[in-house]
């Protein structure tokens, strides 16, 4: 059934418990399936683990992983900044109560209206090009506000083995490293507030050695760019890229090992970065494991010797679990029958969604306890890139609901 993350157990009835609540009770409370449940206590545990491993590094949350308002309001209070990548996310971040001076806005294709909203709010823009910086100067002058600008660097390296490549070579993200010093000087000469560098070298990396190497290279690049620009960066956002294990055989990131090495690198950092602060921005690692997608079996059918469990959910809510969000070869996310959680597998089944397309599969040939109409399927690792990264309107099926559990008074 795959690598079900820690923190989930069954009650005496065999019902999956999420944040101390029965899965069926959560469905009743939310009103119906399909339902995403996010256990905030699991997010808090991740934040605490990061703090212990990286005592001198700021923690930012990349909200595109999950911007569900109750989750965002909670996470916002416990991290040092939010990283956003659209004008819409700027609205979510401000609505969640984040201090604008701790928000940074990356992403190509920022419209003038996005730049204006960010500058007016006092949010840092991670400039993706020289042209974007020039537009920010013009807009700042027009509205009488000084833009806070960082430069997103397109580094000449990427995290080895990372799932999604975002640095190295020709990229729509960031400014090629060789052109960054001139842009830094231009930002300062134009009178904008210089905020530093954003260097993101990849995502979904599990190998601590690859993360350590990328972080070392990132710190070295930041020092080199500072020397060339003749200006020290107030902040260097080192990117993130910590992955989570989705498939059998994958190991979770040894963040303590990564933290020990980064802390050592930072203690011995070059002179140019003595006064610089550092941040790591994480999405998936913080929230991916806290989420469970619950969907109800509507039909059980046989075809040419295969058993299909047909559910009321699918790729319209969990595109990533269907294998259509960046995977080259489709593999199953961890799944279980929520009302027979922990029961021994009895048969191989294929779990599909309710969309009329062969792309809509939630689990292929997976060993499960026997289940049929009315039973609940739980798809784990649904806390990041779930609903917000899925084509919800496709085929106009039942909308998914969302709920948080495990919140304590802050
Ligand atoms: C998507 C993204 C992240 C978050 O990536 P995760 O794999 O979810 O941690 C961080 N920074 C930038 C610039 C991104 O585009």
Short mmCIF file of N, CA and C and ligand atoms in Angstrom, two decimals, residues 60-66 83-85 106-108 126 128 152 164 166 173 198-205 237 239-244 246 280-288 384-385, ligand 1:
data_model
loop_
_atom_site.label_atom_id
_atom_site.label_comp_id
_atom_site.label_asym_id
_atom_site.label_seq_id
_atom_site.Cartn_x
_atom_site.Cartn_y
_atom_site.Cartn_z
N UNK A 60 10.86 29.53 5.59
CA UNK A 60 9.77 30.12 4.82
C UNK A 60 8.87 28.99 4.29
N UNK A 61 7.61 29.32 4.15
CA UNK A 61 6.65 28.36 3.57
C UNK A 61 6.30 28.81 2.16
N UNK A 62 6.52 27.92 1.18
CA UNK A 62 6.16 28.18 -0.22
C UNK A 62 4.69 27.80 -0.37
N UNK A 63 3.82 28.79 -0.43
CA UNK A 63 2.39 28.51 -0.23
C UNK A 63 1.74 27.82 -1.42
N UNK A 64 2.44 27.73 -2.55
CA UNK A 64 1.77 27.07 -3.67
C UNK A 64 1.55 25.59 -3.38
N UNK A 65 2.28 25.04 -2.41
CA UNK A 65 2.06 23.62 -2.04
C UNK A 65 0.65 23.41 -1.49
N UNK A 66 0.16 24.38 -0.71
CA UNK A 66 -1.19 24.27 -0.15
C UNK A 66 -1.55 25.62 0.45
N UNK A 83 6.52 32.47 0.94
CA UNK A 83 6.95 32.68 -0.44
C UNK A 83 5.76 32.44 -1.35
N UNK A 84 5.49 33.45 -2.17
CA UNK A 84 4.32 33.40 -3.04
C UNK A 84 4.78 33.49 -4.49
N UNK A 85 3.89 33.14 -5.41
CA UNK A 85 4.28 33.15 -6.81
C UNK A 85 3.17 33.63 -7.74
N UNK A 106 8.08 35.48 -5.89
CA UNK A 106 8.84 35.02 -7.04
C UNK A 106 7.86 34.69 -8.17
N UNK A 107 8.38 34.16 -9.26
CA UNK A 107 7.51 33.71 -10.33
C UNK A 107 7.62 34.58 -11.56
N UNK A 108 7.76 33.94 -12.73
CA UNK A 108 7.82 34.70 -13.98
C UNK A 108 6.43 35.23 -14.34
N UNK A 126 11.06 39.05 -5.81
CA UNK A 126 12.23 38.32 -6.29
C UNK A 126 12.23 38.48 -7.80
N UNK A 128 12.66 38.32 -11.59
CA UNK A 128 12.95 37.20 -12.48
C UNK A 128 13.67 37.65 -13.74
N UNK A 152 16.26 36.89 -8.17
CA UNK A 152 16.26 35.43 -8.29
C UNK A 152 17.33 35.05 -9.28
N UNK A 164 12.02 17.85 -9.86
CA UNK A 164 11.57 18.86 -10.81
C UNK A 164 12.70 19.85 -10.99
N UNK A 166 14.59 23.10 -11.88
CA UNK A 166 14.23 24.50 -12.03
C UNK A 166 15.44 25.42 -12.14
N UNK A 173 13.13 30.89 -15.26
CA UNK A 173 13.17 31.34 -13.86
C UNK A 173 14.50 32.02 -13.56
N UNK A 198 17.74 35.10 -4.23
CA UNK A 198 16.88 33.93 -4.14
C UNK A 198 17.44 32.91 -5.12
N UNK A 199 17.90 31.79 -4.60
CA UNK A 199 18.58 30.81 -5.46
C UNK A 199 17.94 29.44 -5.22
N UNK A 200 17.10 29.03 -6.14
CA UNK A 200 16.31 27.80 -5.98
C UNK A 200 16.79 26.79 -7.01
N UNK A 201 17.34 25.68 -6.55
CA UNK A 201 18.03 24.77 -7.47
C UNK A 201 17.29 23.44 -7.67
N UNK A 202 16.05 23.33 -7.19
CA UNK A 202 15.34 22.08 -7.47
C UNK A 202 14.40 21.69 -6.36
N UNK A 203 13.66 20.61 -6.60
CA UNK A 203 12.55 20.22 -5.74
C UNK A 203 12.54 18.70 -5.60
N UNK A 204 11.83 18.21 -4.57
CA UNK A 204 11.63 16.77 -4.36
C UNK A 204 12.96 16.00 -4.39
N UNK A 205 13.94 16.47 -3.62
CA UNK A 205 15.20 15.75 -3.46
C UNK A 205 15.16 14.99 -2.13
N UNK A 237 18.00 33.56 0.22
CA UNK A 237 17.05 32.45 0.25
C UNK A 237 17.71 31.30 -0.51
N UNK A 239 16.67 28.45 -1.31
CA UNK A 239 15.80 27.47 -1.95
C UNK A 239 15.42 26.42 -0.92
N UNK A 240 15.10 25.25 -1.39
CA UNK A 240 14.66 24.20 -0.45
C UNK A 240 14.81 22.87 -1.12
N UNK A 241 13.71 22.37 -1.59
CA UNK A 241 13.78 21.14 -2.37
C UNK A 241 13.73 19.87 -1.55
N UNK A 242 13.48 19.97 -0.23
CA UNK A 242 13.39 18.74 0.57
C UNK A 242 12.17 17.95 0.09
N UNK A 243 12.38 16.70 -0.27
CA UNK A 243 11.28 15.88 -0.76
C UNK A 243 10.65 15.04 0.33
N UNK A 244 9.64 14.30 -0.05
CA UNK A 244 9.04 13.29 0.85
C UNK A 244 8.95 11.98 0.08
N UNK A 246 7.32 9.11 -1.68
CA UNK A 246 6.00 8.78 -2.23
C UNK A 246 5.86 7.30 -2.51
N UNK A 280 15.47 29.08 4.20
CA UNK A 280 15.14 27.93 3.37
C UNK A 280 13.64 27.97 3.15
N UNK A 281 13.21 27.74 1.92
CA UNK A 281 11.77 27.80 1.61
C UNK A 281 11.30 26.39 1.29
N UNK A 282 10.29 25.95 2.02
CA UNK A 282 9.80 24.58 1.83
C UNK A 282 8.30 24.58 1.64
N UNK A 283 7.85 23.69 0.77
CA UNK A 283 6.42 23.49 0.59
C UNK A 283 6.07 22.05 0.95
N UNK A 284 6.37 21.19 0.01
CA UNK A 284 6.03 19.77 0.11
C UNK A 284 6.47 19.11 1.43
N UNK A 285 7.72 19.38 1.84
CA UNK A 285 8.23 18.69 3.05
C UNK A 285 7.45 19.11 4.28
N UNK A 286 7.00 20.37 4.31
CA UNK A 286 6.27 20.85 5.49
C UNK A 286 4.85 20.30 5.55
N UNK A 287 4.17 20.25 4.41
CA UNK A 287 2.73 19.97 4.47
C UNK A 287 2.29 18.71 3.72
N UNK A 288 3.17 18.14 2.90
CA UNK A 288 2.74 17.01 2.07
C UNK A 288 2.20 15.84 2.87
N UNK A 384 0.25 18.39 -0.08
CA UNK A 384 0.92 19.33 -0.97
C UNK A 384 0.59 18.99 -2.41
N UNK A 385 0.36 20.04 -3.22
CA UNK A 385 0.06 19.86 -4.65
C UNK A 385 -1.13 18.91 -4.85
C1 LIG B 1 7.51 25.37 -5.86
C2 LIG B 1 8.58 26.14 -5.25
C3 LIG B 1 8.97 25.86 -3.93
C4 LIG B 1 8.39 24.74 -3.13
O1 LIG B 1 8.84 23.51 -3.58
P1 LIG B 1 8.56 22.21 -2.69
O2 LIG B 1 9.09 21.10 -3.51
O3 LIG B 1 7.09 22.13 -2.49
O4 LIG B 1 9.27 22.39 -1.41
C5 LIG B 1 9.94 26.64 -3.37
N1 LIG B 1 10.50 27.66 -4.06
C6 LIG B 1 10.16 27.95 -5.31
C7 LIG B 1 10.83 29.06 -6.01
C8 LIG B 1 9.20 27.21 -5.95
O5 LIG B 1 8.86 27.50 -7.21
#
